[in-house]
XYZ file of N, CA and C in Angstrom:
696
model
N -136.029 151.947 23.208
C -135.285 152.198 21.974
C -135.392 150.984 21.061
N -135.744 151.207 19.817
C -135.872 150.128 18.848
C -134.496 149.633 18.414
N -134.361 148.319 18.374
C -133.127 147.700 17.903
C -133.431 146.887 16.647
N -132.387 146.522 15.925
C -132.586 145.858 14.637
C -131.874 144.517 14.593
N -132.593 143.503 14.123
C -132.011 142.187 13.847
C -132.096 141.933 12.351
N -130.979 141.580 11.744
C -130.937 141.236 10.322
C -130.858 139.722 10.177
N -131.766 139.178 9.371
C -131.794 137.756 9.070
C -131.282 137.595 7.637
N -130.275 136.756 7.459
C -129.628 136.633 6.154
C -129.637 135.160 5.736
N -130.428 134.860 4.699
C -130.624 133.483 4.277
C -130.470 133.354 2.763
N -130.678 132.128 2.277
C -130.449 131.845 0.863
C -131.695 131.995 0.010
N -132.853 131.524 0.513
C -134.064 131.420 -0.308
C -135.281 131.984 0.418
N -136.255 132.504 -0.332
C -137.545 132.802 0.278
C -138.100 131.521 0.901
N -138.576 131.616 2.079
C -139.160 130.595 2.970
C -138.192 130.132 4.049
N -136.854 130.332 3.865
C -135.918 129.973 4.930
C -136.300 130.674 6.229
N -136.646 131.936 6.126
C -136.987 132.735 7.317
C -138.215 132.189 8.028
N -139.200 131.705 7.270
C -140.434 131.224 7.873
C -140.231 129.851 8.500
N -139.530 128.971 7.813
C -139.190 127.668 8.384
C -138.509 127.831 9.739
N -137.544 128.744 9.815
C -136.597 128.750 10.923
C -136.830 129.813 11.986
N -137.467 130.927 11.613
C -137.455 132.096 12.506
C -138.777 132.841 12.598
N -139.866 132.315 12.060
C -141.105 133.100 11.991
C -141.562 133.584 13.359
N -141.500 132.720 14.348
C -141.949 133.115 15.681
C -141.038 134.181 16.276
N -139.734 133.981 16.160
C -138.790 134.976 16.666
C -139.014 136.322 15.997
N -139.135 136.330 14.675
C -139.325 137.587 13.953
C -140.613 138.263 14.393
N -141.681 137.506 14.505
C -142.960 138.078 14.915
C -142.873 138.699 16.300
N -142.189 138.033 17.204
C -142.069 138.573 18.560
C -141.223 139.842 18.588
N -140.180 139.887 17.767
C -139.400 141.117 17.680
C -140.267 142.272 17.206
N -141.053 142.019 16.171
C -141.914 143.051 15.614
C -142.932 143.519 16.651
N -143.526 142.570 17.366
C -144.548 142.932 18.350
C -143.968 143.698 19.537
N -142.682 143.487 19.809
C -142.047 144.190 20.926
C -141.560 145.581 20.543
N -141.698 145.941 19.268
C -141.289 147.263 18.814
C -139.908 147.320 18.207
N -139.246 146.176 18.115
C -137.946 146.139 17.466
C -138.120 145.927 15.961
N -137.031 145.970 15.235
C -137.059 145.927 13.772
C -136.411 144.636 13.287
N -137.113 143.911 12.433
C -136.577 142.699 11.822
C -136.526 142.900 10.320
N -135.363 142.642 9.722
C -135.178 142.816 8.291
C -134.563 141.538 7.721
N -134.742 141.333 6.420
C -134.329 140.082 5.791
C -133.546 140.350 4.515
N -132.410 139.674 4.375
C -131.647 139.654 3.130
C -131.676 138.237 2.579
N -132.087 138.106 1.322
C -132.107 136.808 0.652
C -131.117 136.827 -0.509
N -130.259 135.816 -0.556
C -129.236 135.774 -1.599
C -129.814 135.435 -2.960
N -130.876 134.611 -2.993
C -131.496 134.223 -4.260
C -132.995 134.476 -4.207
N -133.630 134.377 -5.377
C -135.086 134.492 -5.455
C -135.762 133.122 -5.359
N -134.965 132.075 -5.193
C -135.532 130.732 -5.142
C -136.023 130.248 -6.493
N -135.386 130.715 -7.565
C -135.926 130.509 -8.904
C -135.707 129.108 -9.465
N -134.969 128.252 -8.733
C -134.753 126.886 -9.212
C -135.556 125.851 -8.423
N -136.381 126.293 -7.485
C -137.099 125.376 -6.607
C -138.367 124.825 -7.234
N -138.223 124.029 -8.274
C -139.388 123.585 -9.049
C -139.933 122.222 -8.631
N -139.278 121.540 -7.686
C -139.700 120.186 -7.315
C -140.573 120.158 -6.064
N -140.810 121.325 -5.456
C -141.498 121.359 -4.172
C -142.908 121.920 -4.242
N -143.463 122.004 -5.455
C -144.824 122.482 -5.646
C -145.232 122.276 -7.092
N -146.435 122.715 -7.416
C -146.956 122.541 -8.781
C -146.466 123.667 -9.681
N -145.140 123.773 -9.815
C -144.551 124.910 -10.533
C -143.529 124.476 -11.568
N -143.490 123.200 -11.906
C -142.461 122.718 -12.840
C -142.610 123.307 -14.240
N -143.803 123.823 -14.546
C -144.054 124.410 -15.867
C -143.513 125.827 -15.985
N -143.108 126.434 -14.891
C -142.647 127.821 -14.909
C -141.183 127.909 -15.306
N -140.837 128.988 -15.978
C -139.422 129.271 -16.214
C -138.802 129.742 -14.905
N -137.474 129.768 -14.851
C -136.809 130.271 -13.653
C -137.215 131.712 -13.364
N -137.316 132.509 -14.400
C -137.706 133.914 -14.204
C -139.119 134.005 -13.638
N -140.019 133.210 -14.163
C -141.404 133.230 -13.671
C -141.481 132.738 -12.230
N -140.735 131.686 -11.911
C -140.770 131.175 -10.537
C -140.141 132.171 -9.574
N -139.053 132.813 -9.995
C -138.449 133.828 -9.143
C -139.416 134.957 -8.827
N -140.161 135.406 -9.831
C -141.145 136.470 -9.618
C -142.254 136.004 -8.683
N -142.706 134.753 -8.872
C -143.744 134.209 -7.995
C -143.260 134.122 -6.563
N -142.036 133.668 -6.374
C -141.533 133.514 -5.012
C -141.290 134.854 -4.333
N -140.987 135.880 -5.103
C -140.912 137.222 -4.503
C -142.280 137.656 -4.002
N -143.324 137.371 -4.772
C -144.683 137.711 -4.340
C -145.070 136.920 -3.094
N -144.733 135.635 -3.080
C -145.007 134.822 -1.891
C -144.268 135.366 -0.687
N -143.041 135.797 -0.907
C -142.244 136.348 0.185
C -142.874 137.617 0.745
N -143.421 138.444 -0.115
C -144.099 139.658 0.351
C -145.271 139.310 1.264
N -146.040 138.294 0.880
C -147.182 137.895 1.708
C -146.711 137.337 3.052
N -145.689 136.481 3.021
C -145.173 135.917 4.266
C -144.591 137.001 5.160
N -143.893 137.959 4.567
C -143.304 139.052 5.352
C -144.375 139.845 6.075
N -145.471 140.110 5.400
C -146.567 140.852 6.031
C -147.162 140.070 7.200
N -147.207 138.750 7.061
C -147.794 137.916 8.113
C -146.892 137.866 9.338
N -145.596 137.682 9.141
C -144.717 137.495 10.293
C -144.148 138.797 10.837
N -144.224 139.886 10.066
C -143.815 141.178 10.602
C -142.456 141.662 10.151
N -141.921 141.105 9.064
C -140.674 141.631 8.528
C -140.902 143.028 7.976
N -140.052 143.950 8.342
C -140.246 145.330 7.925
C -139.544 145.662 6.613
N -138.653 144.773 6.167
C -137.921 145.048 4.929
C -137.343 143.744 4.409
N -137.506 143.501 3.113
C -136.924 142.317 2.471
C -136.081 142.779 1.290
N -134.831 142.332 1.243
C -133.907 142.684 0.170
C -133.469 141.405 -0.543
N -133.486 141.419 -1.879
C -133.056 140.276 -2.676
C -131.764 140.633 -3.400
N -130.733 139.804 -3.240
C -129.506 140.018 -3.987
C -129.617 139.488 -5.416
N -130.485 138.501 -5.627
C -130.761 138.035 -6.983
C -129.740 137.092 -7.587
N -128.914 136.469 -6.771
C -127.986 135.478 -7.304
C -128.760 134.230 -7.752
N -128.206 133.449 -8.690
C -128.916 132.264 -9.180
C -129.102 131.216 -8.080
N -130.307 130.740 -7.956
C -130.635 129.701 -6.995
C -129.862 128.431 -7.309
N -129.289 127.823 -6.268
C -128.538 126.596 -6.438
C -127.101 126.784 -6.867
N -126.671 128.033 -7.059
C -125.334 128.285 -7.584
C -124.547 129.299 -6.750
N -124.901 129.453 -5.490
C -124.226 130.466 -4.671
C -122.737 130.198 -4.520
N -122.350 128.933 -4.483
C -120.929 128.628 -4.299
C -120.099 129.043 -5.514
N -120.767 129.353 -6.632
C -120.055 129.785 -7.836
C -119.869 131.305 -7.881
N -120.518 132.034 -6.976
C -120.418 133.496 -6.972
C -119.052 133.916 -6.442
N -118.472 134.933 -7.046
C -117.189 135.457 -6.576
C -117.290 135.833 -5.100
N -116.451 135.224 -4.284
C -116.576 135.363 -2.832
C -116.322 136.794 -2.364
N -115.315 137.435 -2.897
C -114.992 138.800 -2.458
C -116.157 139.745 -2.756
N -116.703 139.657 -3.955
C -117.840 140.504 -4.321
C -119.049 140.219 -3.437
N -119.295 138.954 -3.172
C -120.434 138.537 -2.353
C -120.290 139.091 -0.937
N -119.134 138.910 -0.334
C -118.899 139.439 1.015
C -119.070 140.948 1.037
N -118.557 141.630 0.027
C -118.669 143.087 0.000
C -120.119 143.538 -0.101
N -120.945 142.809 -0.853
C -122.361 143.168 -0.952
C -123.057 142.988 0.397
N -122.712 141.942 1.117
C -123.310 141.741 2.441
C -122.828 142.815 3.411
N -121.558 143.156 3.358
C -121.042 144.236 4.205
C -121.778 145.544 3.897
N -121.956 145.852 2.635
C -122.676 147.074 2.263
C -124.095 147.055 2.816
N -124.745 145.913 2.710
C -126.113 145.786 3.247
C -126.122 146.035 4.754
N -125.223 145.398 5.470
C -125.196 145.555 6.923
C -124.876 146.994 7.317
N -124.016 147.645 6.588
C -123.687 149.030 6.914
C -124.810 149.993 6.544
N -125.577 149.661 5.512
C -126.733 150.488 5.170
C -127.829 150.370 6.223
N -128.072 149.143 6.691
C -129.195 148.885 7.609
C -128.813 149.016 9.077
N -127.536 148.876 9.383
C -126.996 149.026 10.737
C -127.724 148.165 11.789
N -127.808 146.861 11.565
C -128.418 146.003 12.584
C -127.497 145.834 13.787
N -128.117 145.543 14.922
C -127.358 145.242 16.138
C -126.899 143.787 16.150
N -127.708 142.909 15.563
C -127.367 141.486 15.508
C -127.670 140.957 14.110
N -126.974 139.879 13.748
C -127.216 139.187 12.493
C -127.508 137.718 12.789
N -128.398 137.129 11.993
C -128.792 135.722 12.165
C -128.691 135.038 10.809
N -128.044 133.872 10.768
C -127.922 133.139 9.520
C -127.848 131.643 9.806
N -127.607 130.861 8.764
C -127.426 129.425 8.910
C -126.109 129.118 9.622
N -126.022 127.948 10.256
C -124.731 127.480 10.751
C -123.863 127.015 9.594
N -122.636 126.630 9.907
C -121.687 126.250 8.858
C -122.192 125.090 8.016
N -122.953 124.169 8.617
C -123.460 123.013 7.863
C -124.722 123.332 7.084
N -125.158 124.585 7.146
C -126.354 124.997 6.429
C -127.643 124.434 6.997
N -127.565 123.756 8.120
C -128.749 123.146 8.723
C -129.058 121.787 8.144
N -128.880 121.657 6.836
C -129.174 120.387 6.151
C -128.175 120.094 5.028
N -127.026 120.747 5.094
C -125.937 120.571 4.126
C -126.311 121.032 2.709
N -127.316 121.884 2.593
C -127.642 122.472 1.294
C -126.503 123.424 0.913
N -125.929 123.290 -0.282
C -124.787 124.138 -0.650
C -125.078 125.639 -0.572
N -126.269 126.062 -0.964
C -126.601 127.491 -0.867
C -126.633 127.944 0.586
N -127.192 127.115 1.460
C -127.255 127.466 2.882
C -125.845 127.588 3.465
N -125.000 126.641 3.111
C -123.627 126.656 3.620
C -122.859 127.864 3.095
N -123.123 128.234 1.853
C -122.418 129.385 1.276
C -122.836 130.678 1.930
N -124.129 130.900 2.127
C -124.540 132.160 2.750
C -124.046 132.244 4.186
N -123.972 131.102 4.889
C -123.393 131.099 6.235
C -121.942 131.563 6.188
N -121.185 131.006 5.266
C -119.773 131.376 5.132
C -119.608 132.855 4.809
N -120.435 133.363 3.914
C -120.316 134.758 3.473
C -120.714 135.721 4.583
N -121.820 135.437 5.255
C -122.262 136.321 6.341
C -121.246 136.319 7.477
N -120.736 135.147 7.811
C -119.735 135.067 8.875
C -118.502 135.878 8.513
N -118.054 135.760 7.271
C -116.891 136.538 6.840
C -117.165 138.031 6.909
N -118.364 138.425 6.528
C -118.713 139.853 6.566
C -118.701 140.381 7.996
N -119.343 139.658 8.908
C -119.424 140.121 10.299
C -118.044 140.140 10.947
N -117.246 139.098 10.698
C -115.934 139.010 11.338
C -114.866 139.861 10.652
N -115.233 140.518 9.565
C -114.267 141.344 8.838
C -113.862 142.592 9.607
N -114.663 142.990 10.586
C -114.407 144.240 11.291
C -114.929 145.452 10.560
N -115.625 145.235 9.447
C -116.101 146.337 8.620
C -117.600 146.605 8.801
N -118.215 145.949 9.771
C -119.650 146.153 10.045
C -119.801 146.539 11.518
N -119.439 147.755 11.878
C -119.329 148.112 13.299
C -120.629 148.061 14.080
N -121.774 148.123 13.414
C -123.031 148.095 14.163
C -123.351 146.703 14.699
N -122.826 145.665 14.039
C -123.189 144.287 14.394
C -122.386 143.843 15.613
N -123.101 143.626 16.713
C -122.452 143.228 17.953
C -122.530 141.733 18.216
N -123.451 141.039 17.544
C -123.608 139.604 17.741
C -123.947 138.924 16.415
N -123.493 137.677 16.288
C -123.862 136.824 15.171
C -124.437 135.530 15.730
N -125.647 135.193 15.304
C -126.300 133.950 15.725
C -126.412 132.998 14.541
N -126.249 131.708 14.845
C -126.545 130.650 13.887
C -127.835 129.948 14.308
N -128.679 129.636 13.342
C -129.809 128.769 13.625
C -129.249 127.421 14.070
N -129.757 126.898 15.175
C -129.237 125.641 15.704
C -129.487 124.500 14.725
N -128.508 123.628 14.590
C -128.639 122.437 13.749
C -128.146 121.237 14.542
N -128.497 120.044 14.092
C -128.045 118.832 14.776
C -126.529 118.775 14.842
N -125.869 119.114 13.734
C -124.409 119.072 13.703
C -123.806 120.036 14.712
N -124.367 121.228 14.788
C -123.860 122.240 15.713
C -124.073 121.786 17.162
N -125.232 121.257 17.453
C -125.517 120.800 18.816
C -124.654 119.606 19.199
N -124.450 118.695 18.254
C -123.629 117.511 18.534
C -122.166 117.864 18.775
N -121.754 119.034 18.271
C -120.382 119.490 18.512
C -120.230 120.154 19.877
N -121.334 120.247 20.626
C -121.288 120.814 21.964
C -121.717 122.257 22.067
N -122.168 122.848 20.955
C -122.636 124.238 20.986
C -124.091 124.261 21.431
N -124.378 124.951 22.505
C -125.726 125.004 23.056
C -126.434 126.273 22.614
N -127.749 126.209 22.404
C -128.491 127.426 22.060
C -128.429 128.457 23.180
N -128.270 129.692 22.800
C -128.359 130.791 23.759
C -129.787 131.321 23.862
N -130.526 131.237 22.752
C -131.906 131.726 22.695
C -132.785 130.613 22.133
N -133.858 130.293 22.832
C -134.805 129.279 22.365
C -136.219 129.831 22.485
N -136.992 129.693 21.415
C -138.361 130.185 21.361
C -139.316 128.994 21.266
N -140.295 128.943 22.173
C -141.370 127.962 22.065
C -142.440 128.577 21.163
N -142.651 127.973 20.004
C -143.511 128.591 18.988
C -144.985 128.227 19.112
N -145.350 127.457 20.136
C -146.718 126.940 20.189
C -147.763 128.044 20.091
N -147.583 129.121 20.834
C -148.599 130.177 20.839
C -148.645 130.925 19.499
N -147.579 130.837 18.742
C -147.494 131.538 17.460
C -147.822 130.641 16.272
N -148.185 129.387 16.514
C -148.343 128.447 15.414
C -149.354 128.894 14.357
N -150.514 129.430 14.715
C -151.434 129.865 13.648
C -150.790 130.875 12.703
N -150.016 131.802 13.257
C -149.314 132.776 12.421
C -148.262 132.102 11.561
N -147.476 131.222 12.164
C -146.394 130.572 11.417
C -146.960 129.689 10.314
N -148.035 128.968 10.605
C -148.657 128.115 9.594
C -149.185 128.950 8.428
N -149.768 130.095 8.735
C -150.269 130.975 7.673
C -149.120 131.487 6.807
N -148.008 131.833 7.438
C -146.851 132.316 6.680
C -146.266 131.203 5.819
N -146.240 129.988 6.344
C -145.760 128.862 5.542
C -146.655 128.646 4.327
N -147.973 128.746 4.516
C -148.894 128.574 3.386
C -148.677 129.647 2.314
N -148.186 130.809 2.723
C -147.922 131.872 1.746
C -146.861 131.439 0.735
N -145.972 130.539 1.153
C -144.939 130.027 0.252
C -145.474 128.798 -0.484
N -146.579 128.971 -1.175
C -147.325 127.853 -1.748
C -146.529 127.101 -2.814
N -145.621 127.760 -3.498
C -144.834 127.080 -4.528
C -143.901 126.032 -3.939
N -143.715 126.076 -2.631
C -142.820 125.137 -1.943
C -143.581 124.233 -0.974
N -144.869 124.057 -1.224
C -145.727 123.381 -0.247
C -145.323 121.933 -0.015
N -144.767 121.231 -1.008
C -144.360 119.840 -0.791
C -143.247 119.763 0.257
N -142.272 120.643 0.151
C -141.186 120.672 1.135
C -141.708 121.068 2.505
N -142.628 122.035 2.522
C -143.207 122.479 3.795
C -143.939 121.336 4.479
N -144.713 120.569 3.709
C -145.472 119.473 4.304
C -144.566 118.315 4.723
N -143.465 118.118 4.022
C -142.500 117.097 4.470
C -141.923 117.461 5.831
N -141.737 118.734 6.052
C -141.083 119.214 7.277
C -142.067 119.414 8.421
N -143.244 119.982 8.119
C -144.202 120.364 9.157
C -145.497 119.561 9.138
N -145.676 118.666 8.179
C -146.960 117.988 8.054
C -147.966 118.874 7.337
N -149.255 118.619 7.583
C -150.299 119.332 6.834
C -150.613 120.720 7.394
N -149.880 121.148 8.405
C -149.978 122.490 8.995
C -151.217 122.685 9.879
N -152.018 121.652 10.052
C -153.186 121.815 10.918
C -152.780 121.854 12.390
N -151.718 121.132 12.718
C -151.211 121.118 14.081
C -149.696 121.277 14.067
N -149.169 121.861 15.131
C -147.725 122.052 15.258
C -147.056 120.722 15.604
N -146.172 120.217 14.770
C -145.451 118.985 15.128
C -144.559 119.222 16.344
N -144.577 118.312 17.278
C -143.809 118.499 18.505
C -142.320 118.649 18.209
N -141.815 117.946 17.205
C -140.385 118.025 16.909
C -139.999 119.292 16.147
N -140.992 120.143 15.821
C -140.714 121.433 15.176
C -141.144 122.599 16.064
N -141.341 122.315 17.316
C -141.931 123.314 18.217
C -140.968 124.445 18.565
N -139.684 124.144 18.647
C -138.721 125.139 19.109
C -137.962 125.785 17.954
N -137.734 127.081 18.068
C -136.779 127.798 17.235
C -135.587 128.124 18.129
N -134.422 127.601 17.790
C -133.247 127.733 18.660
C -132.087 128.369 17.903
N -131.314 129.178 18.632
C -130.252 129.965 18.018
C -129.000 129.929 18.888
N -127.886 129.629 18.254
C -126.597 129.543 18.933
C -125.836 130.847 18.723
N -125.354 131.430 19.814
C -124.553 132.651 19.713
C -123.157 132.272 19.231
N -122.870 132.589 17.979
C -121.611 132.177 17.362
C -120.484 133.175 17.590
N -120.848 134.439 17.808
C -119.826 135.482 17.949
C -120.454 136.682 18.637
N -119.706 137.270 19.560
C -120.158 138.495 20.224
C -118.963 139.377 20.531
N -118.904 140.510 19.872
C -117.870 141.522 20.126
C -116.472 140.908 20.189
N -116.137 140.120 19.188
C -114.795 139.561 19.081
C -114.594 138.209 19.731
N -115.595 137.696 20.429
C -115.478 136.404 21.112
C -116.301 135.362 20.360
N -115.673 134.239 20.005
C -116.371 133.168 19.303
C -117.057 132.234 20.288
N -118.280 131.933 20.002
C -119.094 130.998 20.769
C -119.034 131.246 22.281
N -119.358 132.449 22.726
C -119.455 132.645 24.172
C -120.613 131.795 24.721
N -120.380 131.103 25.797
C -121.394 130.210 26.362
C -122.272 130.995 27.325
N -123.528 131.224 26.926
C -124.424 131.997 27.777
C -125.868 131.727 27.380
N -126.728 131.733 28.382
C -128.169 131.636 28.142
C -128.741 133.041 28.137
N -129.596 133.321 27.157
C -130.123 134.676 26.998
C -131.643 134.646 26.877
N -132.259 135.737 27.293
C -133.706 135.873 27.146
C -134.084 136.265 25.725
N -133.144 136.877 25.000
C -133.437 137.326 23.641
C -132.166 137.752 22.925
N -132.306 138.057 21.639
C -131.155 138.402 20.812
C -130.433 139.651 21.294
N -131.160 140.550 21.930
C -130.576 141.845 22.265
C -130.067 141.932 23.703
N -129.996 140.806 24.389
C -129.419 140.816 25.740
C -128.026 141.423 25.697
N -127.766 142.363 26.604
C -126.454 142.974 26.689
C -126.208 144.085 25.702
N -127.217 144.405 24.888
C -127.094 145.508 23.919
C -127.943 146.673 24.411
N -127.336 147.806 24.546
C -128.074 148.980 25.043
C -128.963 149.568 23.951
């Protein structure tokens, strides 16, 4: 039986940085991976040769890049909410949560994956989407969602939260590198994080996910083989 994992992030390329191997493996196993992006990434002009573009032009370009990356990693559906990049904390919280709830109820995923509370790197947009997704899942209004995972971050690990699911991406690196290259407008940031993409950096080898909530229990401590452990 096919199951669904929803990945909910702030910008195009977040999914590839953090989850490309996991998403690809879900797709190859016959499960469904879908992506919700809060913004089009239309303000990201410092990470590539795109400073001459207007926000509208960059947003359109990043949607095209996202389509290419999605095809490479196996995302079956990408949805853009279209909020302004860099300004998520200014969006009305109630409306934002309701839009995420509507999305989750339309798609009926079994699990949701997003940033941890610190956003991974304290980026305000990352922190905001984490807050909104967590509120949506914990609202009790998304009955299909049985688990919520946070992408592991240094802050989360230092607080004693251990990953429940860890993926060694070495065998998937050619695919992940190709998907990263698809986000060409952000290549400076990609190269700062991963190098020139010719080889997998050892410190970027793992994709790790902390189980933040499962059926009413916060941070259950358990090691899992995959996101759908315990889900029929």
